XYZ file of C-alpha atoms in Angstrom:
336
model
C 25.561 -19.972 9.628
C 28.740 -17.511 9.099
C 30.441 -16.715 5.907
C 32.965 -19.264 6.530
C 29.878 -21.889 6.599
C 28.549 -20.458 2.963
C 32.555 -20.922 1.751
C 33.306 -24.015 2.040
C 29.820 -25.719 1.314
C 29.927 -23.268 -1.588
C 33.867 -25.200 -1.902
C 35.027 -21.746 -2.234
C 37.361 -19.588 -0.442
C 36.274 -16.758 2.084
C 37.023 -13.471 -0.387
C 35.039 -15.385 -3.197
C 32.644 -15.804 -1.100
C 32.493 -12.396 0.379
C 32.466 -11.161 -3.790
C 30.301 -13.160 -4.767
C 27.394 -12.108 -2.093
C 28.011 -8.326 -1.955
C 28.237 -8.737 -6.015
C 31.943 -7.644 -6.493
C 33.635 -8.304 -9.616
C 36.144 -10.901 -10.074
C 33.662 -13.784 -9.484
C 32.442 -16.025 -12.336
C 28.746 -16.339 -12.834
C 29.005 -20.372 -12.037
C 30.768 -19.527 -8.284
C 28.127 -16.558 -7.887
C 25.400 -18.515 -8.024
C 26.764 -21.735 -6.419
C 27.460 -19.566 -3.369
C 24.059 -17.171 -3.667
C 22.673 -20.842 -3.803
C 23.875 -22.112 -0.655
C 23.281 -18.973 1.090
C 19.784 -18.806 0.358
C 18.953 -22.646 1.388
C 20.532 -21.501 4.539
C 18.924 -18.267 5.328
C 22.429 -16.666 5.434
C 22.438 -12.918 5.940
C 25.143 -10.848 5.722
C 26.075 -9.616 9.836
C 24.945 -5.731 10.065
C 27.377 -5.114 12.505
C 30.188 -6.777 10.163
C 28.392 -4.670 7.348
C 29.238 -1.399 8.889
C 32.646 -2.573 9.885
C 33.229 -3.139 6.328
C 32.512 0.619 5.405
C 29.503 1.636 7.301
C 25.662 1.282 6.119
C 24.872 0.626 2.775
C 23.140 3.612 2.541
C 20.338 2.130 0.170
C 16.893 1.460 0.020
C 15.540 -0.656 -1.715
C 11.792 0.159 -3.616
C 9.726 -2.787 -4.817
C 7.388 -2.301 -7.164
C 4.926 -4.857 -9.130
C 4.779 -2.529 -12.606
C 7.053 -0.234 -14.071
C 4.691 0.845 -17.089
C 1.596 1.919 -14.864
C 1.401 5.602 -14.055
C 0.729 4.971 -10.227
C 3.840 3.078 -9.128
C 5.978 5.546 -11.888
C 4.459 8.471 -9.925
C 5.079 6.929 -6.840
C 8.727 5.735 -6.962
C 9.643 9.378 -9.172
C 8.116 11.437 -5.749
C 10.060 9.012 -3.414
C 13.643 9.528 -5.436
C 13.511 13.124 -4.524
C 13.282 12.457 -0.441
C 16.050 10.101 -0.653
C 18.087 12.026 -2.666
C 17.991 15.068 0.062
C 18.814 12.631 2.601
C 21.923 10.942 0.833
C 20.299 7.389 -0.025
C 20.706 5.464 -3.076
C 17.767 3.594 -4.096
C 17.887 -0.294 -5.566
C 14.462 -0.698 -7.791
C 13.331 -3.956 -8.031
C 10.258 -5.029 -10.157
C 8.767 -7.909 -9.323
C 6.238 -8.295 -12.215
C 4.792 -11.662 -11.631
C 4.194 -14.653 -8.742
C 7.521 -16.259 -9.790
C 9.919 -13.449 -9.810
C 8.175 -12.192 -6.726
C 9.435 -15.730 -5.173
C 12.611 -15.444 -6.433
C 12.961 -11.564 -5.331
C 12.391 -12.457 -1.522
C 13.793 -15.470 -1.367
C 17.583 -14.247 -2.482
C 17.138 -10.661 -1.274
C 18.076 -12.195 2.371
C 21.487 -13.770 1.218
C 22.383 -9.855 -0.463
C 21.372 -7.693 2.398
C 22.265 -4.672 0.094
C 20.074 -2.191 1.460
C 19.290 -0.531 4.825
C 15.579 -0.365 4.622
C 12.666 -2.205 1.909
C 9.405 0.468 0.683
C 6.915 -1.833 -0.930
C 4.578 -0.163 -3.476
C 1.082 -1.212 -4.034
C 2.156 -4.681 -2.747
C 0.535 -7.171 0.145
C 3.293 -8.959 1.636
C 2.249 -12.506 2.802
C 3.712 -14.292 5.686
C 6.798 -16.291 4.169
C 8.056 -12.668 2.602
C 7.248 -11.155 6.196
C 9.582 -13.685 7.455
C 12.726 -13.791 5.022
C 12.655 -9.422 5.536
C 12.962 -10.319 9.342
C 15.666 -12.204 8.352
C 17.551 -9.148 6.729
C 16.424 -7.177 9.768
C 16.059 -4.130 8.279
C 13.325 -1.611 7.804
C 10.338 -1.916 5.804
C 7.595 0.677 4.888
C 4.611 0.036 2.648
C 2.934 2.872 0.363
C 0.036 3.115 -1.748
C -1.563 0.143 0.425
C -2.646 -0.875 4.155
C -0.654 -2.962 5.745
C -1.061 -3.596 9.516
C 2.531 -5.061 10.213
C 4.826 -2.630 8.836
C 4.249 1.817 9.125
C 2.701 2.641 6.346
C 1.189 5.630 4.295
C -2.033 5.249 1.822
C -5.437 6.607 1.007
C -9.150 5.006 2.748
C -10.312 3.312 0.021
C -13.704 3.036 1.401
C -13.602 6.760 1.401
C -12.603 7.290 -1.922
C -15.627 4.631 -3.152
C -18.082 6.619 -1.081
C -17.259 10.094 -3.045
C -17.802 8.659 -6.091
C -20.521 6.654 -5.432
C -22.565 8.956 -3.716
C -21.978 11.779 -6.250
C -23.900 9.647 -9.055
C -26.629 8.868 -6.340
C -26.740 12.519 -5.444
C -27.553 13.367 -9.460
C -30.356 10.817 -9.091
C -28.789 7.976 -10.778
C -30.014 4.481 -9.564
C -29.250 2.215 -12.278
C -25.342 2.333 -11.253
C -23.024 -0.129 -12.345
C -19.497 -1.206 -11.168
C -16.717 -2.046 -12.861
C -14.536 -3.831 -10.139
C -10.732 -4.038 -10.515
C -8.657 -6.458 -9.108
C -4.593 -7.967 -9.250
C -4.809 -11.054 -8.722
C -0.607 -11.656 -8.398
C 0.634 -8.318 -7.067
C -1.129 -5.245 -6.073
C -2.920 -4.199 -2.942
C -6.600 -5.290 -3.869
C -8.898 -2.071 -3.219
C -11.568 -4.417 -1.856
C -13.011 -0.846 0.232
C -13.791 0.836 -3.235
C -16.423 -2.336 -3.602
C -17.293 -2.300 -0.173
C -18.180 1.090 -0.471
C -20.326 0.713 -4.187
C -22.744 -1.823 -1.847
C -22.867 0.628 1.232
C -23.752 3.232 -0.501
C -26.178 1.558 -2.500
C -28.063 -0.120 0.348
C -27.726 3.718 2.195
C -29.965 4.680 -0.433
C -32.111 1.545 -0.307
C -31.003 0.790 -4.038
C -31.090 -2.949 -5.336
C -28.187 -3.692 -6.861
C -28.306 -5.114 -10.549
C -25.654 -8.328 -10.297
C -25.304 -7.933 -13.814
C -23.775 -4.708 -13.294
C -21.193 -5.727 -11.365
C -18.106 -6.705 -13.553
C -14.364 -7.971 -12.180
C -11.754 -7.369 -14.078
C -7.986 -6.470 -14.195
C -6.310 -3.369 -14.002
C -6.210 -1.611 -17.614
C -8.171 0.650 -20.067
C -8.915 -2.299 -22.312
C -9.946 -3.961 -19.498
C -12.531 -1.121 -18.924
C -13.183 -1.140 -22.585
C -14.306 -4.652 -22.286
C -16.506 -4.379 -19.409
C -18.524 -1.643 -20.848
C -19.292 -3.292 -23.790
C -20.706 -6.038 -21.841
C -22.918 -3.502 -19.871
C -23.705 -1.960 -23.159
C -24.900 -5.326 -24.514
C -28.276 -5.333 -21.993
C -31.935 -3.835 -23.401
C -31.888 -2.072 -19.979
C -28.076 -0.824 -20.123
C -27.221 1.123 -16.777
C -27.670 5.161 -16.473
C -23.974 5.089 -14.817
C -20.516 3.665 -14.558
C -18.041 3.583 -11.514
C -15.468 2.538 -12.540
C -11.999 1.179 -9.570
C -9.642 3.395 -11.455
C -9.445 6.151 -14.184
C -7.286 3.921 -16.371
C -10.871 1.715 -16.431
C -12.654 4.936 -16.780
C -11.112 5.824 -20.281
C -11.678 2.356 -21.773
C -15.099 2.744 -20.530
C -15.920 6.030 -22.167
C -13.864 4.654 -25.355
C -16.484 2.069 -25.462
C -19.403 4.260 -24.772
C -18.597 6.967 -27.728
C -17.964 4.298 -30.343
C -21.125 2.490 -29.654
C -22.373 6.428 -30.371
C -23.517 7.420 -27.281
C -22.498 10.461 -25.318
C -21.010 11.168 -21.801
C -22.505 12.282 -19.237
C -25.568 12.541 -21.477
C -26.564 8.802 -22.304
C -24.236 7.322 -19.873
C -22.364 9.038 -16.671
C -18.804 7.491 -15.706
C -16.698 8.324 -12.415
C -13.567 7.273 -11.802
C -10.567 7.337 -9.025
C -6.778 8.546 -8.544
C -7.272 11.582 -10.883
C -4.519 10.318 -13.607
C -2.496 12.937 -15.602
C -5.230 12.503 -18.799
C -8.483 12.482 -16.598
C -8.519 16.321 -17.315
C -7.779 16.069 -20.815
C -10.861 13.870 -21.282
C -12.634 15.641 -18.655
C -13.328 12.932 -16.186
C -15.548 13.329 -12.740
C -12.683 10.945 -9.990
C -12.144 10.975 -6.578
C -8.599 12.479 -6.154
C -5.544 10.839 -4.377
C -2.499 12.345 -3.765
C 0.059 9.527 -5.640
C 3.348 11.616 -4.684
C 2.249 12.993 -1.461
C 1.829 9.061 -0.389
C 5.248 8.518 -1.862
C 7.050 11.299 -0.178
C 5.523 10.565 3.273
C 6.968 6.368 2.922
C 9.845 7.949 1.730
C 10.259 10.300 4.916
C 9.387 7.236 7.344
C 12.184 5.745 5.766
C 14.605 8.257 6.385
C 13.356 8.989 9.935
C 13.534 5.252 10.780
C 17.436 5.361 9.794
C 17.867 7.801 11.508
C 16.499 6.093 14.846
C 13.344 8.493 14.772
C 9.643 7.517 15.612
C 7.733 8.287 12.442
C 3.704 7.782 12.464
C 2.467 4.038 12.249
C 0.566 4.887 9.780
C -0.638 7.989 7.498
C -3.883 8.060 5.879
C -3.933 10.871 2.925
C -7.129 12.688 2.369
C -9.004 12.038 -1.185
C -11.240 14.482 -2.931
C -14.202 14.262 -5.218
C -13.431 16.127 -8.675
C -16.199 16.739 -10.610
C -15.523 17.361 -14.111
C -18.194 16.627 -17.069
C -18.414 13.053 -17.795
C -20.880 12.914 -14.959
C -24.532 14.513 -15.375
C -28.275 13.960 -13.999
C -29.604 10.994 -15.764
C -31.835 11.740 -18.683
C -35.588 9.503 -19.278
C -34.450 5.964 -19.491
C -34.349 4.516 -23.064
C -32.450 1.561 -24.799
C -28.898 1.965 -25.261
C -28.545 -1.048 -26.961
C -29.650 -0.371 -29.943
């Protein structure tokens, strides 16, 4: 398929076409999208070499993200904009906020080719996206998440779980509940903070209560939720790890208006140490959000530059205890 194929099954000429997929002006939005159309049902991609022989490399990257609202991916993209800046790259954000625009993202991103290299935040890329990038042929790099195919910079999860877990086991805490985050359309899913709540546990030969294990999304309400349902048992839990901090503060929210105290009723840890968990004084496991960003961002610019960055980069986490997290007082009933 050549650009002369896309023009005339688009029934256009070869400039239109050429405008229309590098998103020139002097196209109309019906002849756009009649030739984006074709060229996506055909897997077109614009030739790199005739790319640079139009005016070199695009000089762009392009930096996916699933949220723009959520203080992770803002902190992440805002440490990344600084690298590329240095280095002379633009950067294309795309947010791909749910499963359909997620489709429609990778499937027409082929057909544009506007960028030299793809950083995915937070975001598992399945095997159809895996094959329209290879399409584009152009670098990609995920951060804030694993992912075995492409280089890659994040924090051990499993690590992270273990901190937290085992500093409410190590005050003597036994009744410890979890509230489990997932996404069930976009984000990595942390699966090694829960792996680590039950390894810990059973390190410690501690049953776990299954009512104390509650899924739910991402969010403070979210968290504010689940710890009203744990608040609702006669035998209420001594403690609450919780995936994220964001679930941590709707936690505690819950927890004071049902007038009890933290740490001294009820002890809550949290991970990522957000901007607020000092202000509230939260106990989380640390991980360094721009530090991940910077380091995709610098595989990035060492890939374009036909460098050999690390495969992957694992970035340390650290337990910060604050004082939402205390030795657990003679058991009574919270519930009441």
């Amino acid at each position: 398929m050549t650009l002369a194929d896309v023009a005339r099954l688009a029934g256009v000429g070869l400039g239109t076409a050429s405008r229309a997929l590098n998103d020139a002006p002097g196209v109309s939005d019906a002849t756009r999208r009649r030739v984006l159309e074709v060229a996506a049902h055909h897997s077109y991609v614009v030739s790199p070499d005739a790319s640079r022989l139009a005016g070199g490399a695009t000089r762009r990257v392009a930096v996916v993200v699933p949220h723009l609202s959520r203080w992770f991916f803002g902190a992440m993209v805002e440490s990344m904009q600084g690298v590329f800046f240095e280095a002379g790259l633009d950067v294309l954000l795309y947010q791909v906020k749910d499963g359909e625009a997620r489709h429609t993202f990778f499937a027409e991103l082929p057909a544009l080719r506007k960028v030299d290299a793809l950083v995915a935040v937070g975001l598992d890329i399945d095997d159809l996206e895996r094959k329209r990038l290879e399409i584009m042929g152009v670098h990609v790099v995920s951060a804030g998440g694993q992912h075995a195919v492409y280089p890659h910079v994040c924090i051990d999860d499993l690590e992270a779980g273990r901190l937290a877990v085992d500093h409410l086991l190590a005050l003597g805490h036994r009744a410890i509940a979890m509230i489990e985050t997932d996404d069930p359309d976009q984000a990595v899913h942390p699966h090694g903070r829960s792996k680590a709540f039950y390894a810990a546990m059973t390190r410690h030969r501690v049953e776990v209560d299954p009512r104390f294990v509650i899924k739910t999304s991402w969010g403070a309400e979210q968290g504010a939720d689940a710890s009203g349902t744990l608040l609702g048992y006669t035998d209420p839990p001594t403690a609450i790890y919780a995936h994220s901090d964001e679930v941590a503060f709707g936690a505690i929210r819950t927890i004071r208006r049902a007038g009890l105290r933290v740490p001294e009723d009820i002890s809550v840890v949290g991970i990522d140490d957000h901007p607020l968990a000092s202000l509230v004084d939260l106990t989380t496991v640390r991980q360094p959000v721009a530090g991940q960003g910077e380091a995709a961002a610098r595989m990035v610019v060492d890939l374009l530059r036909g460098e050999d960055p690390p495969r992957a980069v694992t970035m340390p986490t650290t337990l910060i205890v604050r004082r939402s997290t205390a030795r657990p007082r003679r058991r009574r009933d919270l519930s009441r």
